[in-house]
CSV table of C-alpha atoms and ligand atoms in Angstrom, one decimal:
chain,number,residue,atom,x,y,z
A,1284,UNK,CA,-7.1,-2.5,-8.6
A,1285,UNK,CA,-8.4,0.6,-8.1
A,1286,UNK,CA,-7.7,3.6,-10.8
A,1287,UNK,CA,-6.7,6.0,-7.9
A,1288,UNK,CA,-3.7,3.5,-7.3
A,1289,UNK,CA,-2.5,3.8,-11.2
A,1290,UNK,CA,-2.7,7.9,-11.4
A,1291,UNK,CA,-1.3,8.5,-7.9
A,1292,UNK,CA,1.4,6.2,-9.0
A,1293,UNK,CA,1.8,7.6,-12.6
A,1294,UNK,CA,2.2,11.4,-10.9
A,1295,UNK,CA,4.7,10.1,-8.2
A,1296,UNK,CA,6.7,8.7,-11.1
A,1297,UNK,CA,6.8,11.6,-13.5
A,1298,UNK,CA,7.4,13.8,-10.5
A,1299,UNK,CA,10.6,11.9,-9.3
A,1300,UNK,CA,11.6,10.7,-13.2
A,1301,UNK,CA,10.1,12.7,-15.4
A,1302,UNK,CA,7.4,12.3,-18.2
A,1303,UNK,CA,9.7,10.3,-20.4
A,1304,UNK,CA,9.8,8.1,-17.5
A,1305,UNK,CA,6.2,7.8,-18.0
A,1306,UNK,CA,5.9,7.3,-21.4
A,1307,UNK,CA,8.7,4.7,-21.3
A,1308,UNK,CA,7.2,2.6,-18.7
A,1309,UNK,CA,3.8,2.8,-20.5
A,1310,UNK,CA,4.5,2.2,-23.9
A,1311,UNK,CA,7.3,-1.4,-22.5
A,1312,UNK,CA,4.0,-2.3,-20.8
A,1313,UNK,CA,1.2,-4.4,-22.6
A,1314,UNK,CA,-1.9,-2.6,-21.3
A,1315,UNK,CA,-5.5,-3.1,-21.6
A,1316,UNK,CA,-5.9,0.2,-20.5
A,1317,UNK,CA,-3.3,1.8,-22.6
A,1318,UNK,CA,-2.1,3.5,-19.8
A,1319,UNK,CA,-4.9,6.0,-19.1
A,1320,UNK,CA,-6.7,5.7,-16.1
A,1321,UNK,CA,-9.4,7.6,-14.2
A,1322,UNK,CA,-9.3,7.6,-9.8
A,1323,UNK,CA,-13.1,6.1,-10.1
A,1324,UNK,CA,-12.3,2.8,-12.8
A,1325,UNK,CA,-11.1,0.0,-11.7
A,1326,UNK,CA,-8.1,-2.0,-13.7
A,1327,UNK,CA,-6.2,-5.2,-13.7
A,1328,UNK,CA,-3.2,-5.8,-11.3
A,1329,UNK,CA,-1.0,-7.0,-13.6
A,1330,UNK,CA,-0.8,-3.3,-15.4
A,1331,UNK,CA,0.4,-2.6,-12.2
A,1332,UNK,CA,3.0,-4.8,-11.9
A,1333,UNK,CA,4.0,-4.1,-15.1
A,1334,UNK,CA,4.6,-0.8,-14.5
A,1335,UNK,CA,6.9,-1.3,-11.6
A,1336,UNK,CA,9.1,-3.9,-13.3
A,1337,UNK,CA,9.9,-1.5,-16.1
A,1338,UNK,CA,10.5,1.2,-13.8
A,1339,UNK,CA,12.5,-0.9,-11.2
A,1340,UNK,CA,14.7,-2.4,-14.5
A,1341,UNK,CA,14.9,1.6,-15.9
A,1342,UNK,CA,15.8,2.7,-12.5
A,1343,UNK,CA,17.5,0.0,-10.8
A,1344,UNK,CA,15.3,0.6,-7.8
A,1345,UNK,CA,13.9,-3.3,-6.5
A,1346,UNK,CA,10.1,-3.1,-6.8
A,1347,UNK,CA,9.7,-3.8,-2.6
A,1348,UNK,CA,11.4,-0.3,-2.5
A,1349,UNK,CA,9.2,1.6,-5.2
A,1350,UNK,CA,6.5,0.1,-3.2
A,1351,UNK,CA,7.6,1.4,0.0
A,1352,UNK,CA,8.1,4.9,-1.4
A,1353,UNK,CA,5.4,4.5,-3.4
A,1354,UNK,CA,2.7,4.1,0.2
A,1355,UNK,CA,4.5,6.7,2.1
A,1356,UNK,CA,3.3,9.3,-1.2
A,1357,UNK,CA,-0.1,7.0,-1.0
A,1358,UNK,CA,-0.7,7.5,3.0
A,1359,UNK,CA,-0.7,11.8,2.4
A,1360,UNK,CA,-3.4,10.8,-0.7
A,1361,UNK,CA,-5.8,9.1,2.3
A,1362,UNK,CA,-5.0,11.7,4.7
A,1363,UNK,CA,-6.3,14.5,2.7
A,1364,UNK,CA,-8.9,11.7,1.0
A,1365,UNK,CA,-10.2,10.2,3.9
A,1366,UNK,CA,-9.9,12.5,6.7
A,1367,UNK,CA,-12.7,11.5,9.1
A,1368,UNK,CA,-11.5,7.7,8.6
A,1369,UNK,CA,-8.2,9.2,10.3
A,1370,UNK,CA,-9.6,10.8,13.3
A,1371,UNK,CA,-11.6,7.8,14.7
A,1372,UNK,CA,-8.0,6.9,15.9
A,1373,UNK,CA,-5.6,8.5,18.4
A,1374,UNK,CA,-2.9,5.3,18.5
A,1375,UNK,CA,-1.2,4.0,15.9
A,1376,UNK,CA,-1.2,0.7,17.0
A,1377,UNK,CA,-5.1,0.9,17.6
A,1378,UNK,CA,-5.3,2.1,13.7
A,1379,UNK,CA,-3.4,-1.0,12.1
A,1380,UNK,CA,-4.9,-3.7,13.9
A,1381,UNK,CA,-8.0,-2.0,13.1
A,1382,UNK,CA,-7.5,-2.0,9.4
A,1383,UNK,CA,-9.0,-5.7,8.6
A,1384,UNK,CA,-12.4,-5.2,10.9
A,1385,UNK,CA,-13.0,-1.3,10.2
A,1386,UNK,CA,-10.5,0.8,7.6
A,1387,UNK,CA,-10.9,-1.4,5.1
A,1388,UNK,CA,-14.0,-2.5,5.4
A,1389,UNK,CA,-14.9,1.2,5.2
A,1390,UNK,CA,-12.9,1.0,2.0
A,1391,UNK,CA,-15.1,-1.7,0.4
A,1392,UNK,CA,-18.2,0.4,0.9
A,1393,UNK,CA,-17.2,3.1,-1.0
A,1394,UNK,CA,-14.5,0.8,-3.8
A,1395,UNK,CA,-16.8,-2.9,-3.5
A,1396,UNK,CA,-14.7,-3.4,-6.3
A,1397,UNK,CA,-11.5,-3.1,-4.3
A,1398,UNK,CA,-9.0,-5.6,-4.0
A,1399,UNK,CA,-7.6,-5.4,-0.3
A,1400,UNK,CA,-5.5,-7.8,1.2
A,1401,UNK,CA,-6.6,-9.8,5.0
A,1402,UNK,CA,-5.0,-8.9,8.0
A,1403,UNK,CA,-4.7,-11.0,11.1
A,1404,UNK,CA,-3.6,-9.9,14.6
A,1405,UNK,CA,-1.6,-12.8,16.2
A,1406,UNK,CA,-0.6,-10.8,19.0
A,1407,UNK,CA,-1.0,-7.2,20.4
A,1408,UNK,CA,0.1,-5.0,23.6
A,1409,UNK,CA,-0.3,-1.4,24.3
A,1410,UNK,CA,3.4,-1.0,22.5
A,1411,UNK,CA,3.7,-3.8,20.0
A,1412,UNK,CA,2.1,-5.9,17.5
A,1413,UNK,CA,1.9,-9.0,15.2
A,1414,UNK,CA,-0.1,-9.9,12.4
A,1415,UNK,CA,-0.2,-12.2,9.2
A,1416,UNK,CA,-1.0,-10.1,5.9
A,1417,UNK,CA,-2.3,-12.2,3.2
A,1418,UNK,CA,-2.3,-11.1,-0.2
A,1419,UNK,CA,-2.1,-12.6,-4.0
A,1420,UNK,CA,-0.3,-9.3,-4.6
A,1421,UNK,CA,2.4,-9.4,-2.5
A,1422,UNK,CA,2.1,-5.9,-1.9
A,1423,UNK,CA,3.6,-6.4,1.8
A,1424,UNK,CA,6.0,-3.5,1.1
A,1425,UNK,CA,3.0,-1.2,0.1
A,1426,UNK,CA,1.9,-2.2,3.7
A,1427,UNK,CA,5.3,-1.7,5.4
A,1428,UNK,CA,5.2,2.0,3.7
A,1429,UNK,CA,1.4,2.7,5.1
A,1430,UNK,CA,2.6,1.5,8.4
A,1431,UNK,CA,5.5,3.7,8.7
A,1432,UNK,CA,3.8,6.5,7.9
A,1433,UNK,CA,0.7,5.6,10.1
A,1434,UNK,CA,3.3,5.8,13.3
A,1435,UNK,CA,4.1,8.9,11.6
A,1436,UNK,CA,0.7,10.5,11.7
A,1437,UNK,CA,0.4,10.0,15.7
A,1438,UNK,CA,3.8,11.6,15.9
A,1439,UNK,CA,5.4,8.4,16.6
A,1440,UNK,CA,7.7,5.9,15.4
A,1441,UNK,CA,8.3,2.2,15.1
A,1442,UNK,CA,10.6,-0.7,14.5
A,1443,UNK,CA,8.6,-3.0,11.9
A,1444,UNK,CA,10.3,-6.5,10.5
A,1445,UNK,CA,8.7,-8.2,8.4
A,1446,UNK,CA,9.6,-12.5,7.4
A,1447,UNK,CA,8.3,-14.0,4.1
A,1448,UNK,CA,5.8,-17.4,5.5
A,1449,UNK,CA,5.3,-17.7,1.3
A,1450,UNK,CA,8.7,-17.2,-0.7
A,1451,UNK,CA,6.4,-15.4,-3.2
A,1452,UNK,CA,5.2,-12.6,-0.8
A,1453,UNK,CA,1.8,-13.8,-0.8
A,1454,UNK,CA,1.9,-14.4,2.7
A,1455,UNK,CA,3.7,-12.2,5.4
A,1456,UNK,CA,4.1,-11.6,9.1
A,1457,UNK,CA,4.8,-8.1,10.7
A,1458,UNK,CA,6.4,-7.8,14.0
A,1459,UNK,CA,5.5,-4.1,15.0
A,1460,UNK,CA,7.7,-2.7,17.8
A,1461,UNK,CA,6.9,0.7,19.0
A,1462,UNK,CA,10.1,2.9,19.8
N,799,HEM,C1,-4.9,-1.3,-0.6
N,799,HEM,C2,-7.5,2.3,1.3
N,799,HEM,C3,-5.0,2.0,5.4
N,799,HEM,C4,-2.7,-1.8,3.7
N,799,HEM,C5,-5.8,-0.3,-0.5
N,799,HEM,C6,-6.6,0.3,-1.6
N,799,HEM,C7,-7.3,1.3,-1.0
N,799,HEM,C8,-7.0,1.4,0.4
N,799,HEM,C9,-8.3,2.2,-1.8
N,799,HEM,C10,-6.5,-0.1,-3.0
N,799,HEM,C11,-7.6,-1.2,-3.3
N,799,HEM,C12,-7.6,-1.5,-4.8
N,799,HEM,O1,-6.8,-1.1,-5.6
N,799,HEM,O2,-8.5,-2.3,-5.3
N,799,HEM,C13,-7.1,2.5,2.6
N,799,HEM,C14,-7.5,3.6,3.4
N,799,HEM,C15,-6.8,3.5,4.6
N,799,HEM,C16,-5.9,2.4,4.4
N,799,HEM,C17,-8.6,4.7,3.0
N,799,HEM,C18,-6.8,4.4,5.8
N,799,HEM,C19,-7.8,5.2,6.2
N,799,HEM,C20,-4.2,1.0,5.3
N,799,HEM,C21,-3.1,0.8,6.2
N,799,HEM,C22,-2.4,-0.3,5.7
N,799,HEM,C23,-3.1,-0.8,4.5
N,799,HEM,C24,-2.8,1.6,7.5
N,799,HEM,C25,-1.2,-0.9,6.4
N,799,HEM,C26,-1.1,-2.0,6.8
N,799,HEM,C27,-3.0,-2.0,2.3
N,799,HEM,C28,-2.3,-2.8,1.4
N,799,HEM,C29,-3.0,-2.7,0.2
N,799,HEM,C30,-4.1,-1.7,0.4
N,799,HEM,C31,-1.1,-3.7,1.7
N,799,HEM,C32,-2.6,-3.3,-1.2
N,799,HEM,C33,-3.5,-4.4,-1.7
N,799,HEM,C34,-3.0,-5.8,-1.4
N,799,HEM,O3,-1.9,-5.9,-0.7
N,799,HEM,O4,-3.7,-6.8,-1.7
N,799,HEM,N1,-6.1,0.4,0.7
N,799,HEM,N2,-6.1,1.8,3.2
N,799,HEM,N3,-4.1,0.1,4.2
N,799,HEM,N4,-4.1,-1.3,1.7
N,799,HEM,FE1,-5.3,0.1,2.5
């Protein structure tokens, strides 16, 4: 996983929790790292998950909502990151089902160390979508936040379910409805 992923997460944390918040989540952790990162390294995904089960058991927050809140923070990181990537799009709808054949295969040029999940469109209209998102992460919730905040960016808003195919989270569908 990407090192941007660890210190935009560690700043979102000690500016909702505090530093001790930091320090406490790092030091519970066992870390290869030891916790200090750089935007450019790349780092194991378990230090990761790691971090968000000691903050989700010191904040009683689930770790599918962290993630959530944690991609809405993400999504205003790529917008000022990866501005031109943005502006090929002028439909929401357009930009996630384009994520598997374009965004992130933009992404892999510039990370090819990345570790992205797949995306499959099952089904899409003008106004709605459906796609299977395949991941050993389970990150779907990280999705679910980008996705939100995509409809966002145009202006726009969504309904977006999502149902577990793998009780692990490995594999998800997305019913995407716009409003
Ligand atoms: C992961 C970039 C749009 C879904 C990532 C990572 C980067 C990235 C850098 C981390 C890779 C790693 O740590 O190795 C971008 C950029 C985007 C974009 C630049 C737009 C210009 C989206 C959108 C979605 C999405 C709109 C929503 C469906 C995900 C998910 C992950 C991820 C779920 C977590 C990894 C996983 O589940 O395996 N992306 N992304 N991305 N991205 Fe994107």
């Amino acid at each position: 996983m990407k090192g941007i992923v660890f210190t935009e997460f560690l700043d979102l944390v000690e500016d909702k929790f505090g530093l001790e918040m930091v320090d406490r989540i790092i030091t519970a952790s066992t870390l290869k790292s030891d916790g200090v990162y750089t935007a450019v390294g790349t780092y194991s995904f378990s230090e990761m998950l790691q971090l968000l089960e000691h903050l989700s058991e010191n904040t009683g927050i689930s770790i599918d909502n962290l993630l959530l809140v944690y991609a809405e923070h993400f999504f205003s990181v790529i917008e000022k990151s990866y501005p031109g990537l943005l502006a090929t799009y002028k439909d929401p709808i357009e930009m996630i089902s384009s994520i598997e054949n374009h965004i992130h295969v933009e992404v892999r040029k510039i990370y090819p160390d990345a570790e992205l999940p797949t995306f499959e469109v099952l089904d899409k209209t003008e106004d709605s979508l459906v796609l299977i998102y395949k991941s050993s992460r389970a990150m779907h919730h990280f999705g679910l936040g980008l996705m939100n905040k995509t409809f966002e960016h145009f202006n726009s808003t969504a309904k977006i379910d999502l149902e577990k195919i793998k009780e692990d989270g490995t594999e998800v569908r997305f019913f995407i409805q716009r409003n």
